[in-house]
Short mmCIF file of C-alpha atoms in Angstrom, two decimals:
data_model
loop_
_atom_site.label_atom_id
_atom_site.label_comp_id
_atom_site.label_asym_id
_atom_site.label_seq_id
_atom_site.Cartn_x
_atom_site.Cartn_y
_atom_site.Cartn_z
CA UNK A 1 -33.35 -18.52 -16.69
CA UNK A 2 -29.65 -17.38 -16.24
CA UNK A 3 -27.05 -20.31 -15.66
CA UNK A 4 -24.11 -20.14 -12.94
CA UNK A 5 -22.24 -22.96 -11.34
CA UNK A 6 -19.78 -23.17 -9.61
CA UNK A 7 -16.72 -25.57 -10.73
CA UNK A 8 -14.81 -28.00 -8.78
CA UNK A 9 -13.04 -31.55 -7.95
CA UNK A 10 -14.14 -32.73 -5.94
CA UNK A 11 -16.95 -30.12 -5.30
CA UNK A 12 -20.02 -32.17 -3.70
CA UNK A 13 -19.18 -30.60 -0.21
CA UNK A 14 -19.47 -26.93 -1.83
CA UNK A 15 -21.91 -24.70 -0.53
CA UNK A 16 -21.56 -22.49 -3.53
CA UNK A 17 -24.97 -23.48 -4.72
CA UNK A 18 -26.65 -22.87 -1.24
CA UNK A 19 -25.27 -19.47 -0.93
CA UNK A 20 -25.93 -18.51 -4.27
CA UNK A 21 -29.52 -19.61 -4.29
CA UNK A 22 -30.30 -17.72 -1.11
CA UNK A 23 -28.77 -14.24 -2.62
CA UNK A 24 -31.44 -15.22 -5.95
CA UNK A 25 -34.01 -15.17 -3.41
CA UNK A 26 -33.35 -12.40 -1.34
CA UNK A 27 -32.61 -10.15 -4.29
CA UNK A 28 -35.25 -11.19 -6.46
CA UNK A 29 -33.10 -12.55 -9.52
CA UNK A 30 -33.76 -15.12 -11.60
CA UNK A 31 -31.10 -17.84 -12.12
CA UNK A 32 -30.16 -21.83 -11.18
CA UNK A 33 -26.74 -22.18 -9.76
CA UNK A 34 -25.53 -26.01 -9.92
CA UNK A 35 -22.06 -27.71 -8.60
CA UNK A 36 -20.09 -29.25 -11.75
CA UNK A 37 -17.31 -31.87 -10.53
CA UNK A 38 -14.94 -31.04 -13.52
CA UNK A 39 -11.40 -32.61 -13.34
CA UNK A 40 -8.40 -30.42 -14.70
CA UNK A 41 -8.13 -32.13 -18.12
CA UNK A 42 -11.70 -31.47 -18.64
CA UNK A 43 -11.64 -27.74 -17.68
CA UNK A 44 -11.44 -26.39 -20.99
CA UNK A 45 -13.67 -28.15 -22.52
CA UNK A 46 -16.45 -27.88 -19.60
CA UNK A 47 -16.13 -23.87 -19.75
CA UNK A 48 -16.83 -24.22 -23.63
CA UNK A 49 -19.60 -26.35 -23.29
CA UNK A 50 -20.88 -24.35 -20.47
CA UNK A 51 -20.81 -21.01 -22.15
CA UNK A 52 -22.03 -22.35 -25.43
CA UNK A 53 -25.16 -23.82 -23.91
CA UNK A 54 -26.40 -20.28 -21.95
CA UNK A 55 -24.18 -20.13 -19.24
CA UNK A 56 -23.44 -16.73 -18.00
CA UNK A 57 -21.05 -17.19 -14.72
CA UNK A 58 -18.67 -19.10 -13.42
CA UNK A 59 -17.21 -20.02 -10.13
CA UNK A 60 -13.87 -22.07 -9.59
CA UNK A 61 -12.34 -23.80 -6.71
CA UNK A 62 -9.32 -26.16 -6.19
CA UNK A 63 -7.99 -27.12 -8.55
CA UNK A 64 -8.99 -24.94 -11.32
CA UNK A 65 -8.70 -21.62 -10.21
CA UNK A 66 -5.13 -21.37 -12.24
CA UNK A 67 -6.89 -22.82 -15.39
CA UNK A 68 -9.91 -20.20 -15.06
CA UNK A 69 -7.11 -17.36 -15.09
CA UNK A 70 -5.44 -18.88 -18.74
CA UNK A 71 -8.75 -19.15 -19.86
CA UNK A 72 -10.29 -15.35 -19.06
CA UNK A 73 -9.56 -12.95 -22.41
CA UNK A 74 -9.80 -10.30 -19.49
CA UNK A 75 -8.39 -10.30 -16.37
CA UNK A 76 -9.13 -7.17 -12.81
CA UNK A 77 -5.99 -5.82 -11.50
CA UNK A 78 -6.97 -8.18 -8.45
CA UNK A 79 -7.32 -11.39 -10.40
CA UNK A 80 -3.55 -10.66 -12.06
CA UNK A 81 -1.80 -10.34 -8.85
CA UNK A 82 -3.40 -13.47 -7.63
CA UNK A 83 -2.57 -15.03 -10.49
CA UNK A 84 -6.09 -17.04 -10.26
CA UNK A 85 -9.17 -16.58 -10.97
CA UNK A 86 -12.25 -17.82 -8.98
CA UNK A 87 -14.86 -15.48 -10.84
CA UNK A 88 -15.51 -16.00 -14.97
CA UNK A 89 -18.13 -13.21 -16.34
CA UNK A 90 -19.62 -13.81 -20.20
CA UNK A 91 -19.44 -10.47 -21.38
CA UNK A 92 -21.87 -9.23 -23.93
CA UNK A 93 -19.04 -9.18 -26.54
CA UNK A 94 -18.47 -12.85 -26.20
CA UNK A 95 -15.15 -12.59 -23.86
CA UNK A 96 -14.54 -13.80 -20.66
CA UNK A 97 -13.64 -11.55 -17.23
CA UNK A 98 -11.84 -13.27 -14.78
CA UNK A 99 -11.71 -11.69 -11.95
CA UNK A 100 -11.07 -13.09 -7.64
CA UNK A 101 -12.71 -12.30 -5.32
CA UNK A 102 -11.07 -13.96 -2.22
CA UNK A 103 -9.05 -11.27 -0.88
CA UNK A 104 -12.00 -8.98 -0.41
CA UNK A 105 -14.04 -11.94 0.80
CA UNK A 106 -11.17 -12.37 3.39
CA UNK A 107 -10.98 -8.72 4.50
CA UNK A 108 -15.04 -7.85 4.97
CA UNK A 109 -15.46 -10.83 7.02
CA UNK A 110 -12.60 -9.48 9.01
CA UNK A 111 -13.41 -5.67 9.11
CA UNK A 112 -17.34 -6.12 9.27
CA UNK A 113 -18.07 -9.24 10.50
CA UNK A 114 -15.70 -9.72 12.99
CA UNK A 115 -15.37 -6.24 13.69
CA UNK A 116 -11.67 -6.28 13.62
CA UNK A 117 -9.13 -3.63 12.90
CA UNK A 118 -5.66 -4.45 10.56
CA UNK A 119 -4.47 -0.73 10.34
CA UNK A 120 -1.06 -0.85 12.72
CA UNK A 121 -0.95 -4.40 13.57
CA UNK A 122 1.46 -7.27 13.02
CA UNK A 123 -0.08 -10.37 10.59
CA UNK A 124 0.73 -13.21 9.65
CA UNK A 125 0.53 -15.62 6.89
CA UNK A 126 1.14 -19.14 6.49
CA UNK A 127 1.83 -20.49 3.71
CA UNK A 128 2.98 -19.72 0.53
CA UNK A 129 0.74 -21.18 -2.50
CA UNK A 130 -2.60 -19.85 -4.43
CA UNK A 131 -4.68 -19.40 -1.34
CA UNK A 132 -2.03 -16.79 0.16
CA UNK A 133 -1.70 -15.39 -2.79
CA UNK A 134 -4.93 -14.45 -3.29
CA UNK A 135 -5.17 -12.72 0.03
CA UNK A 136 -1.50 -10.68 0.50
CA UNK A 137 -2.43 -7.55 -1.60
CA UNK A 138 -5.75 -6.99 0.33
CA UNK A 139 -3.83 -7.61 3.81
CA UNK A 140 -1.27 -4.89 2.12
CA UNK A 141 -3.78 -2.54 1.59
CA UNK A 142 -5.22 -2.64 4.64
CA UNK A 143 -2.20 -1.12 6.74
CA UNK A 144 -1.13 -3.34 9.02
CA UNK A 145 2.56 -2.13 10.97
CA UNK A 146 4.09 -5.96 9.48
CA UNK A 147 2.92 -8.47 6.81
CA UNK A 148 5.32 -11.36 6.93
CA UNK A 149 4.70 -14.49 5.60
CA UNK A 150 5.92 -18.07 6.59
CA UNK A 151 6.21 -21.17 4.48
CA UNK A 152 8.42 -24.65 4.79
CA UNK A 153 10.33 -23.43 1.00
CA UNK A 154 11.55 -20.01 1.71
CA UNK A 155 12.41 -19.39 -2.02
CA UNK A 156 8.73 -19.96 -2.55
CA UNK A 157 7.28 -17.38 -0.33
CA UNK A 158 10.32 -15.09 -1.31
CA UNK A 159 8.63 -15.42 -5.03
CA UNK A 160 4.84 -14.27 -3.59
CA UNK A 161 6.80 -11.26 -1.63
CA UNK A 162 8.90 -9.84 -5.29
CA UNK A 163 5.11 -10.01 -7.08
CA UNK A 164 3.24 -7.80 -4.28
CA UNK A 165 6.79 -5.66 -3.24
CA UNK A 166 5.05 -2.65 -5.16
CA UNK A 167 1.93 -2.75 -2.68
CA UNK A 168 4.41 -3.18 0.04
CA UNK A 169 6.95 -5.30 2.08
CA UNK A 170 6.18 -8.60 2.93
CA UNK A 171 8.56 -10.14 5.56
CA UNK A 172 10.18 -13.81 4.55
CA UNK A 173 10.33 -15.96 6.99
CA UNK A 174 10.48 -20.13 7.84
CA UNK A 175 8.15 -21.74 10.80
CA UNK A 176 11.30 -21.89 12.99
CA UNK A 177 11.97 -18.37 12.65
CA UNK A 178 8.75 -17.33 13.95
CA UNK A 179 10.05 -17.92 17.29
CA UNK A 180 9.97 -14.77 19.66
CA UNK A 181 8.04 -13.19 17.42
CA UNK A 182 4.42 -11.88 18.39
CA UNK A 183 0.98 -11.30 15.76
CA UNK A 184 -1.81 -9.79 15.97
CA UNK A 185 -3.43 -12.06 13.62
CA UNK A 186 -2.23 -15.22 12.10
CA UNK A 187 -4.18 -16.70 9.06
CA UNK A 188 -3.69 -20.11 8.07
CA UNK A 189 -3.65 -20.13 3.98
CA UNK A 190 -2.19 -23.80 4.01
CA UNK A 191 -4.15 -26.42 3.39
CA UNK A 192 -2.73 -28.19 6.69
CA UNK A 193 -6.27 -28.41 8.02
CA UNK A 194 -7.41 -30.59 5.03
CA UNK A 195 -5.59 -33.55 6.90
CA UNK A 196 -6.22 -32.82 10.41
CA UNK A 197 -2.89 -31.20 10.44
CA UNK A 198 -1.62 -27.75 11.79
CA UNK A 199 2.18 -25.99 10.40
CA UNK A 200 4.84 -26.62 12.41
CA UNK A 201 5.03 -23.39 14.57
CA UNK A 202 6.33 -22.26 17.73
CA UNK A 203 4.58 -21.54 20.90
CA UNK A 204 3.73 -18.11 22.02
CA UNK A 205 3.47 -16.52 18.66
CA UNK A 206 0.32 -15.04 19.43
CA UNK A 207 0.20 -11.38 21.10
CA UNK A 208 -2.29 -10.27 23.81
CA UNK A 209 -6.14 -10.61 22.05
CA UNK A 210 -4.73 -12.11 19.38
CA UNK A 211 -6.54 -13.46 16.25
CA UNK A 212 -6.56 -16.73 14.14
CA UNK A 213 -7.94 -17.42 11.19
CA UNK A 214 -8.47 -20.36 8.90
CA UNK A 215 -9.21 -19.68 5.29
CA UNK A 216 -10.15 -23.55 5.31
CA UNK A 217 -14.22 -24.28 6.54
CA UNK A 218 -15.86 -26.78 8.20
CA UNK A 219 -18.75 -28.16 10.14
CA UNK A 220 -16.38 -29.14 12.28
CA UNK A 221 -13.45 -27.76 14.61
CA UNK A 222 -10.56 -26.97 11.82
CA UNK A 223 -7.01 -28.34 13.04
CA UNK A 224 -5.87 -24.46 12.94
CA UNK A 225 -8.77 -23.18 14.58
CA UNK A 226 -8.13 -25.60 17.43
CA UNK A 227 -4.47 -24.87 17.87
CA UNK A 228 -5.64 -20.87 18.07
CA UNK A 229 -7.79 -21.89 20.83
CA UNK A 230 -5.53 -23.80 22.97
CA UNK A 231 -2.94 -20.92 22.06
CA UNK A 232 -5.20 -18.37 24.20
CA UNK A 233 -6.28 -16.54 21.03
CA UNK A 234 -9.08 -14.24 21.84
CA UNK A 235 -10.93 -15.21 18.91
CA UNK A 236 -10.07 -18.48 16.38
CA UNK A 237 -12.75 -19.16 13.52
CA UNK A 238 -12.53 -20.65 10.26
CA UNK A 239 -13.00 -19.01 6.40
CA UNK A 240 -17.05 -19.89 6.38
CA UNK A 241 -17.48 -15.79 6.46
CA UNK A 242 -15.04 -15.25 4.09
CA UNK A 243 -16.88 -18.28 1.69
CA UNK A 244 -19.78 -15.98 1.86
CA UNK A 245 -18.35 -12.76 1.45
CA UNK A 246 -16.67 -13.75 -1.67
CA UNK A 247 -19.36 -15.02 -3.01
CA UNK A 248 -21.53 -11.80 -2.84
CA UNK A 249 -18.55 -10.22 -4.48
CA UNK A 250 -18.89 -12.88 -7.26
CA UNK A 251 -22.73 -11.83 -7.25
CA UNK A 252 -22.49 -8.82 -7.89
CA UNK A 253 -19.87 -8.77 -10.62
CA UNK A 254 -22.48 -11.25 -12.46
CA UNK A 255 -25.78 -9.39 -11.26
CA UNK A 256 -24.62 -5.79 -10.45
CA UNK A 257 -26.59 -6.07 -7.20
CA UNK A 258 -25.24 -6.77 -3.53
CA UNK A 259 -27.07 -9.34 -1.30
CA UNK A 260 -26.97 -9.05 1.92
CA UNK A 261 -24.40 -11.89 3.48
CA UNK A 262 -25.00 -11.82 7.32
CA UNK A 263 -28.61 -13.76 7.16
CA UNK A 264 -27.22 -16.38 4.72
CA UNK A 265 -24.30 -16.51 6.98
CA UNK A 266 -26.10 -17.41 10.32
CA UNK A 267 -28.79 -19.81 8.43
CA UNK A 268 -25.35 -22.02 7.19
CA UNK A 269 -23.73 -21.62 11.04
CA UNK A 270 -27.21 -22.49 12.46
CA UNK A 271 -27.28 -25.71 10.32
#
């Protein structure tokens, strides 16, 4: 039976193995999918030992997705502008793809879930580390009349906006700056919600039927997702969609075949 895991610390809250199981059954594959709690130090060793003994996927999380992308001899044109990798593929030569899958995750729970439109309308981001950077050249691609992007270090965020300036501008800004400004669509890629916390923005950022978005999931009411609410946003949720998007993506790259998310989706939200 084909091996996959998914690759974490900590990663006993993951429901990686859940999700993955459900697609095996729906689609008929054969595989075990298991969660590893593997500590930076030991990444490169685990990914040897893995591979060596059958393995023939990966998944990483925090805080290895920046290992996985040194350690892939291959790397999509997605996974290199992320610069981190949340996907490893044994190829039949022996080599490893690294590819992510989290921006595409991101933008078909948007566009097909949620039924939402990006073409012509003003996002933002917040945040300026791995997680955004996974997600700004999807959000590029996908039209919108403004990207910008908001972090506490501005040289930081001006750093993420120089790597994706050839899919196209990404507006700099700090939280204070935001003020006066209205979005369409604000997604929170800090990891503020981890602590119960929200960024430091201004009121009445939001635009008429506005949008927020947590990349962060929980069982529980999110930090962000709260603040959208009592903001008047028209619609606040949290990244659960976009765990199970990405995962199909991740999948398919290993199985060639694409499960359908939206069952697996409600049987997690139903609990």
């Amino acid at each position: 039976m084909d091996r996959y895991a998914v690759l974490g610390f900590p990663v006993g809250h993951s429901m990686s193995p859940f999700i993955h199981l459900q697609f095996a059954e729906q689609t008929a594959q054969q595989l075990s999918y298991e969660a590893l709690e593997v500590k930076p130090e030991a990444f490169d060793k685990a990914i040897t030992d893995f591979f060596q003994s059958g393995g023939k996927g990966v998944n990483c999380t925090v805080p290895l997705k920046e290992l996985a992308f040194e350690k892939a001899d291959q790397l999509t044109e997605r996974a290199k502008f992320s610069g981190a990798v949340n996907t490893l593929k044994l190829m039949q030569d022996g080599s490893l793809l690294g590819d992510n899958t989290d921006g595409i995750g991101l933008i078909t729970d948007l566009l097909e879930n949620l039924s939402l439109s990006l073409q012509g309308k003003r996002i933002l981001v917040l945040g300026a580390g791995g997680a955004a950077r996974g997600i700004l050249g999807p959000l590029l691609e996908a039209n919108p009349s403004e990207l910008w992007l908001a972090n506490r270090t501005i040289a930081k965020a001006q750093r993420l906006a120089k790597i994706f300036s050839s899919k196209g501008p990404v507006r700099i800004s700090n939280y204070e700056e935001l003020a006066g400004e209205r979005f369409d669509l604000v997604i929170n890629a800090t990891s503020s919600s981890l602590s119960g916390s929200v960024p430091p923005l201004p009121k009445s950022i939001l635009s008429k039927n506005a949008v927020c978005y947590d990349l962060a999931y929980s069982q529980q009411t999110t930090a962000f997702t709260a603040w959208g609410k009592e903001q008047g946003a028209a619609l606040s949720v949290d990244g659960l969609g976009m765990l199970v998007e990405q995962a199909a993506q991740a999948f398919y790259i290993w199985r060639g075949v694409m499960p359908e998310t939206k069952k697996v989706l409600n049987k997690i939200r139903r609990g």
